[in-house]
mmCIF file of C-alpha atoms in Angstrom:
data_model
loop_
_atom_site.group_PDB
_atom_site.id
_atom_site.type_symbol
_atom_site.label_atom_id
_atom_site.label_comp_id
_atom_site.label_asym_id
_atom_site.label_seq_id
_atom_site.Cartn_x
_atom_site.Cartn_y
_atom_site.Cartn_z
ATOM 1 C CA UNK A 14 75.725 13.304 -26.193
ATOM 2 C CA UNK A 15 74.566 11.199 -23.074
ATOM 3 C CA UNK A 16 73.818 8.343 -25.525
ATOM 4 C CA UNK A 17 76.906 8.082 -26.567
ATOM 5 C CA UNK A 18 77.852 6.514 -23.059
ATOM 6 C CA UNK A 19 74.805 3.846 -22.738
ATOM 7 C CA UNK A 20 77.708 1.140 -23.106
ATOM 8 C CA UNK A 21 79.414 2.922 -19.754
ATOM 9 C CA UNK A 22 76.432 3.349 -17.916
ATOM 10 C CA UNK A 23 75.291 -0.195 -17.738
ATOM 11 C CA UNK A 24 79.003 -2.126 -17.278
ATOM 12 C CA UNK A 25 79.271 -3.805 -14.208
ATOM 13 C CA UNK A 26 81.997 -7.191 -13.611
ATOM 14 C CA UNK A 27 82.162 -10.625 -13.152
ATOM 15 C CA UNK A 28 84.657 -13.214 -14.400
ATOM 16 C CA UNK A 29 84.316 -16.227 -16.300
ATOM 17 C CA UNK A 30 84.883 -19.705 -15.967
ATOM 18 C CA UNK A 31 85.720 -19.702 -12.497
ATOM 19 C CA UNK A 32 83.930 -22.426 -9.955
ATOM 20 C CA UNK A 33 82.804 -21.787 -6.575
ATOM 21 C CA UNK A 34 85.806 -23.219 -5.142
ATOM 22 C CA UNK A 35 88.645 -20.636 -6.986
ATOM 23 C CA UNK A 36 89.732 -17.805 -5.092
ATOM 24 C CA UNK A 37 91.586 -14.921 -7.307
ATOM 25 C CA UNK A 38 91.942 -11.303 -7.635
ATOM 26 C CA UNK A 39 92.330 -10.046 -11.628
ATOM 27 C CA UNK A 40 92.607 -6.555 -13.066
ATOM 28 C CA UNK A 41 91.048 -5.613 -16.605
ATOM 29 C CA UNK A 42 91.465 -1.922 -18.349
ATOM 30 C CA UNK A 43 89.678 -1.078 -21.274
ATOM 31 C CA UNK A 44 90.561 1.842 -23.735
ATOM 32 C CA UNK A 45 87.482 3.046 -24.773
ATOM 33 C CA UNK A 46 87.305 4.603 -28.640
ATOM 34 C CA UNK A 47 84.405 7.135 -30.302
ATOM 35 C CA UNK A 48 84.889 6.674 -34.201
ATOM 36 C CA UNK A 49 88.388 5.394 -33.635
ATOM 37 C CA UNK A 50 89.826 8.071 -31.182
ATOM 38 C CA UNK A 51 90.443 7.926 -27.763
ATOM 39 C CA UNK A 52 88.018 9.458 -24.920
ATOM 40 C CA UNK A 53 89.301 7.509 -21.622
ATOM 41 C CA UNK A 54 89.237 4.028 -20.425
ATOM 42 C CA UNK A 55 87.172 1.802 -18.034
ATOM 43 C CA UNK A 56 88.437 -0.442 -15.645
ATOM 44 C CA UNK A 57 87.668 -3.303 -13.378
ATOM 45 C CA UNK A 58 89.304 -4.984 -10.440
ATOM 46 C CA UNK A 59 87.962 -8.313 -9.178
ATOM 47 C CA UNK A 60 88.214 -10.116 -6.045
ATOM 48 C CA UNK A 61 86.444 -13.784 -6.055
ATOM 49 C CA UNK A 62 86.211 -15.848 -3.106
ATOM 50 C CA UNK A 63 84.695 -19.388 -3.177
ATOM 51 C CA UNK A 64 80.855 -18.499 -4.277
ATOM 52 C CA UNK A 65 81.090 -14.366 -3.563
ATOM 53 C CA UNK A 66 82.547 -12.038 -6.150
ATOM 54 C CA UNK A 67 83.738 -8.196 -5.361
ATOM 55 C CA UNK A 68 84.039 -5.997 -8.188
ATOM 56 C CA UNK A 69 85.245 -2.080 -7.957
ATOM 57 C CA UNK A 70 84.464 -0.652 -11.398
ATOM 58 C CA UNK A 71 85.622 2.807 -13.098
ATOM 59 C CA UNK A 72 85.049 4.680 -16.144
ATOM 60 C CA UNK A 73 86.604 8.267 -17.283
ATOM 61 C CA UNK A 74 85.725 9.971 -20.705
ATOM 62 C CA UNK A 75 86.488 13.346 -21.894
ATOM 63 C CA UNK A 76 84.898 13.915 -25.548
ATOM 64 C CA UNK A 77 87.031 16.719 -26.736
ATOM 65 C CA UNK A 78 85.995 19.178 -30.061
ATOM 66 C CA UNK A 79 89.117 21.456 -31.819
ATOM 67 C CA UNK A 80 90.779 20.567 -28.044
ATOM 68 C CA UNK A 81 88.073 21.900 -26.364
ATOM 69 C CA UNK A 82 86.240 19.686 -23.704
ATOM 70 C CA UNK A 83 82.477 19.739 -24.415
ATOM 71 C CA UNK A 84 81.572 16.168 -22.922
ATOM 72 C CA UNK A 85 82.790 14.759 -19.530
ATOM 73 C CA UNK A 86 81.420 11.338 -18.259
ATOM 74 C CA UNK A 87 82.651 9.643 -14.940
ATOM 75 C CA UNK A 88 81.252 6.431 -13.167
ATOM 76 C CA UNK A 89 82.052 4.248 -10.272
ATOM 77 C CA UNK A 90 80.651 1.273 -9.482
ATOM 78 C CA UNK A 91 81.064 -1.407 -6.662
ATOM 79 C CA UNK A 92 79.043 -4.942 -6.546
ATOM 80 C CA UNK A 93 78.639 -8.097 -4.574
ATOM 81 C CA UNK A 94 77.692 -10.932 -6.138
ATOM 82 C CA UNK A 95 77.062 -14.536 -4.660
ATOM 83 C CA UNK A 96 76.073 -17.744 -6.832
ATOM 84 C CA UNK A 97 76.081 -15.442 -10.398
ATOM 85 C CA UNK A 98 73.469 -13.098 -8.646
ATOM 86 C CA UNK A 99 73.900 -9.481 -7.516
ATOM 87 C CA UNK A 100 73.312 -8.986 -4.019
ATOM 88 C CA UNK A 101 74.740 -5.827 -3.415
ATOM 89 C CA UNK A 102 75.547 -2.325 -5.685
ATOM 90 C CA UNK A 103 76.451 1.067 -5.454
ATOM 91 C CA UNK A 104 76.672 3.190 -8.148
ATOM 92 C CA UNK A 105 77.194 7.047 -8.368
ATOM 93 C CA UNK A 106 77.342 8.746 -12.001
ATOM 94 C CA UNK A 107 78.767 12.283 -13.138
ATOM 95 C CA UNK A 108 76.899 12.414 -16.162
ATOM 96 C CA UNK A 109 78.470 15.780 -17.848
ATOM 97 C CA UNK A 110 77.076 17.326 -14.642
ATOM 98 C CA UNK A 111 74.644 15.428 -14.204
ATOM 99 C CA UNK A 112 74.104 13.241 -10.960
ATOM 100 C CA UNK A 113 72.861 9.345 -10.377
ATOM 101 C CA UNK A 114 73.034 7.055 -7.939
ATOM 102 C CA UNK A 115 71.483 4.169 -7.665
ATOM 103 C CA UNK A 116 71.659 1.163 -4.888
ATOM 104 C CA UNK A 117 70.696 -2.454 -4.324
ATOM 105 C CA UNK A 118 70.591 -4.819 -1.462
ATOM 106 C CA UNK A 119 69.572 -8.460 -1.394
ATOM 107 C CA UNK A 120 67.214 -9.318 1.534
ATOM 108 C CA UNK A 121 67.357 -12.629 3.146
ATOM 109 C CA UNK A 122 64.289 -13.759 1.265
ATOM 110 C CA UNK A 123 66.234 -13.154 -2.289
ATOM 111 C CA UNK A 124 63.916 -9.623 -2.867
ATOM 112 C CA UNK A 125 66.528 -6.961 -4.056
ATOM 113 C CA UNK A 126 65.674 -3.731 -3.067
ATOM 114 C CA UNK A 127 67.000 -1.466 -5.906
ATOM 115 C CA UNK A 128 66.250 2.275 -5.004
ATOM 116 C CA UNK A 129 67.333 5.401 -7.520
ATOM 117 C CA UNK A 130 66.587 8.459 -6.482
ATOM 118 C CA UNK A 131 63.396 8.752 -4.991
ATOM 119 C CA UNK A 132 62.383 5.772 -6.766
ATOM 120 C CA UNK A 133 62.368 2.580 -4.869
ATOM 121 C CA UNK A 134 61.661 -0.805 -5.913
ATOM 122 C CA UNK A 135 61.377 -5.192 -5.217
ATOM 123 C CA UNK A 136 62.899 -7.855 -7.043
ATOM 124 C CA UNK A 137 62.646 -11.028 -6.588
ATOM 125 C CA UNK A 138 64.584 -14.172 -7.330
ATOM 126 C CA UNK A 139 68.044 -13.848 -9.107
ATOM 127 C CA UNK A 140 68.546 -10.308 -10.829
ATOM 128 C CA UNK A 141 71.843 -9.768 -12.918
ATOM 129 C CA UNK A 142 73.870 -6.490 -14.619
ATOM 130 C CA UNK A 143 75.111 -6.375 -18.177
ATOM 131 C CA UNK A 144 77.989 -8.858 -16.954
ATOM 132 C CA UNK A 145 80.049 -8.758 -20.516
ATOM 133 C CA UNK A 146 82.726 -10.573 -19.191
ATOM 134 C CA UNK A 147 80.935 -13.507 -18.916
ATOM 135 C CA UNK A 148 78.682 -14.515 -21.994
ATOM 136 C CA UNK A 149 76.602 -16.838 -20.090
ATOM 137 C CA UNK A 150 75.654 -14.137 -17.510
ATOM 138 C CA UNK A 151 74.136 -12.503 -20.501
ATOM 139 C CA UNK A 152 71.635 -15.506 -21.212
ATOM 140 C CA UNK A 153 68.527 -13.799 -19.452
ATOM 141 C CA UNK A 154 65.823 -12.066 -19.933
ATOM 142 C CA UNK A 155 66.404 -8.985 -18.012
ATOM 143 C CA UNK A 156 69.502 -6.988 -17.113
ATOM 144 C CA UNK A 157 69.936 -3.787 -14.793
ATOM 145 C CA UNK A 158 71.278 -0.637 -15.789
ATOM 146 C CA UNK A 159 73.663 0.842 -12.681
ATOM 147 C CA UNK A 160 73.116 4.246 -14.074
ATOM 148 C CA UNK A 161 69.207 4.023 -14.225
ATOM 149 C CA UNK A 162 68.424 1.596 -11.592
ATOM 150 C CA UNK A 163 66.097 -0.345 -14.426
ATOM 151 C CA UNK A 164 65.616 -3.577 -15.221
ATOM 152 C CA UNK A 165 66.010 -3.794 -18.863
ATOM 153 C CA UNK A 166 64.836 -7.041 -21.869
ATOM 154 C CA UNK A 167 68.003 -8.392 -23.557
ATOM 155 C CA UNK A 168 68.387 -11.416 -25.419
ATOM 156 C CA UNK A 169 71.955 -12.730 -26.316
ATOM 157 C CA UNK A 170 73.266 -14.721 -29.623
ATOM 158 C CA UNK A 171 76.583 -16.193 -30.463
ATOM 159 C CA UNK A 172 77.586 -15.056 -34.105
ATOM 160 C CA UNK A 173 81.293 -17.357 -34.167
ATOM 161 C CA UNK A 174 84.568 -17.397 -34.249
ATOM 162 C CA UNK A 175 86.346 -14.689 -36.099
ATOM 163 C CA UNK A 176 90.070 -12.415 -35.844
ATOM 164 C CA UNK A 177 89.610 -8.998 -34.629
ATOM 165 C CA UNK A 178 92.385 -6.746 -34.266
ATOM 166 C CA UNK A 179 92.615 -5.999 -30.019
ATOM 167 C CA UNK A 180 95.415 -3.349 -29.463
ATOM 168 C CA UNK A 181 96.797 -3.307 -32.935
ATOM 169 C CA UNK A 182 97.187 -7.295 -32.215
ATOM 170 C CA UNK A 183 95.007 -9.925 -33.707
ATOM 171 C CA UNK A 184 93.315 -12.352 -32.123
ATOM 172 C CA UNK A 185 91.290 -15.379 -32.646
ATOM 173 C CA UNK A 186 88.023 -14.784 -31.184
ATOM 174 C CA UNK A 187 84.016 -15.841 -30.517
ATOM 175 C CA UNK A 188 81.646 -13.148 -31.166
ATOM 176 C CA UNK A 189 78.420 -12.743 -29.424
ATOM 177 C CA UNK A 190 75.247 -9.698 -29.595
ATOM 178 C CA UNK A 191 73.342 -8.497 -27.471
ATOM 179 C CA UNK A 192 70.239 -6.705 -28.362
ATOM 180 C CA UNK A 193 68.343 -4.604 -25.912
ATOM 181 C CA UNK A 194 65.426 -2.054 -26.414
ATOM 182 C CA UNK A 195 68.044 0.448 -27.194
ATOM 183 C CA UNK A 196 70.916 -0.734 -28.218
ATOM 184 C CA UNK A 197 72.729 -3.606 -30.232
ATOM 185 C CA UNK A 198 75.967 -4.658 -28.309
ATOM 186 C CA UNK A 199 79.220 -6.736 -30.050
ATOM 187 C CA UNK A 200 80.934 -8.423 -28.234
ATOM 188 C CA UNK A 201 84.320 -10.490 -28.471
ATOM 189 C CA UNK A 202 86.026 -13.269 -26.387
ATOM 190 C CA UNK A 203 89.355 -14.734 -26.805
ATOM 191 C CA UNK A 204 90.049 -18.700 -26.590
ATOM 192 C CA UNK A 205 90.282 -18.273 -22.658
ATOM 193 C CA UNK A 206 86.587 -17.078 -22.731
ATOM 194 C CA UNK A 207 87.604 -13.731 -21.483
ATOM 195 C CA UNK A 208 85.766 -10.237 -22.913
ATOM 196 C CA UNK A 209 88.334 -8.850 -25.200
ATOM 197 C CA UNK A 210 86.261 -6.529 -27.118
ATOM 198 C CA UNK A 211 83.120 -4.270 -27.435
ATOM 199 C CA UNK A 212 81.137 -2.214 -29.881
ATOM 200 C CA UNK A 213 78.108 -0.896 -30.272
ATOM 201 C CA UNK A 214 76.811 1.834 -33.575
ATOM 202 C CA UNK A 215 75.032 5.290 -31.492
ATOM 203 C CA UNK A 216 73.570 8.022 -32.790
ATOM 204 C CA UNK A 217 74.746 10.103 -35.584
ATOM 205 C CA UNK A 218 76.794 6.835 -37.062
ATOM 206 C CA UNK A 219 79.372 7.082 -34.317
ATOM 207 C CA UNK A 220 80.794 4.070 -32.708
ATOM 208 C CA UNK A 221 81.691 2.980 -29.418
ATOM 209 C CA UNK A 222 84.201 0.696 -28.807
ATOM 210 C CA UNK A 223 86.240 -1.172 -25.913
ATOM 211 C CA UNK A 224 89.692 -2.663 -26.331
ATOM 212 C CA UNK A 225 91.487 -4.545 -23.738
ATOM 213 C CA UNK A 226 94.641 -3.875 -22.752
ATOM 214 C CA UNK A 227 96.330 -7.270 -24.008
ATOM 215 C CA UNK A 228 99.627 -8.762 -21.912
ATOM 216 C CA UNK A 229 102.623 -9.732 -24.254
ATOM 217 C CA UNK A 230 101.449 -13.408 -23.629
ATOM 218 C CA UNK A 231 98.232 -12.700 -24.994
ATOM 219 C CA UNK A 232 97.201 -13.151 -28.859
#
């Protein structure tokens, strides 16, 4: 079962298409769906100021079996990022029972420390999450995993534009993939640029999926 919540493990925040100069504070949720039924949600608040963004993420899933609960998952997540960079984290996971934590500091030489567990370790230069809110995030060779406290290959492509169906609403969208060593990743953005949708095919053909709660202005 803990592959099943790869997608959750690895989500971290940032928004897109804002400059250095905006200041704003937004608010996503995101039901989350296994083969079409619903096992929680995951949700972000976001506080940018000129060049430094605060994110407080949160996910909750119960996988339930003839309504009995026989998979729990819970994550929290807070980061600091400055010029599209992490410079800060702090992760903790409930993984069915199952505990991680993982932690990252930026020095002032631009090595980030990233310790998880016992397991310690220096990065330098500009090191980023799986930032799915903002496709051009994405557009690196490596992302870290909050859950894992590894630094991961990925390599992004846009597919194009397409109508999805967000919230039993359709909506004119670009589509994007990421590929990783274990895992390909949709993922949809709406005419705004903002994430929309996810999906991603696990083991035992079940799917994952994320849709975002739309406002009635949104279509």
């Amino acid at each position: 079962m803990k592959t099943l919540f790869y997608i959750a493990m690895i989500v971290s925040v940032f928004i897109p298409g804002l400059s250095s100069s905006e200041e704003m504070q937004k608010n996503y949720v995101f039901e989350v769906l296994l083969n079409n039924k619903p096992i929680g949600t995951h949700s972000f608040a976001i506080e940018q100021l000129q060049d430094t963004t605060n994110v407080t993420t949160r996910a909750d899933f119960d996988v339930k079996l003839l309504f009995i609960n026989v998979y729990s998952y819970e994550h929290k997540n807070t980061e600091t990022w400055k010029n599209d960079c992490l410079s800060q984290l702090n992760a903790s996971t409930n993984d069915n029972g199952e505990q991680h934590s993982v932690k990252a500091e930026k020095l002032e030489d631009k090595t980030l420390i990233i310790s998880s567990g016992a397991d310690t370790k220096d990065h330098y230069g500009c090191v980023r999450s799986f930032a799915y809110w903002d496709p051009k995030l994405l557009e690196t060779d490596e992302l870290l995993n909050p859950q894992t406290g590894k630094l991961q290959p990925a390599a992004l492509k846009q597919l194009g534009k397409e109508e999805i169906a967000v919230q039993n609403r359709n909506v004119n969208a670009m589509r994007f993939q990421l590929e990783t060593d274990d895992d390909t990743i949709d993922l949809w953005y709406d005419q705004n640029n903002e994430w929309i949708a996810l999906e991603s095919h696990i083991k035992k053909g079940k799917t994952l999926r994320y849709e975002r709660r739309l406002a009635e202005n949104e279509s």
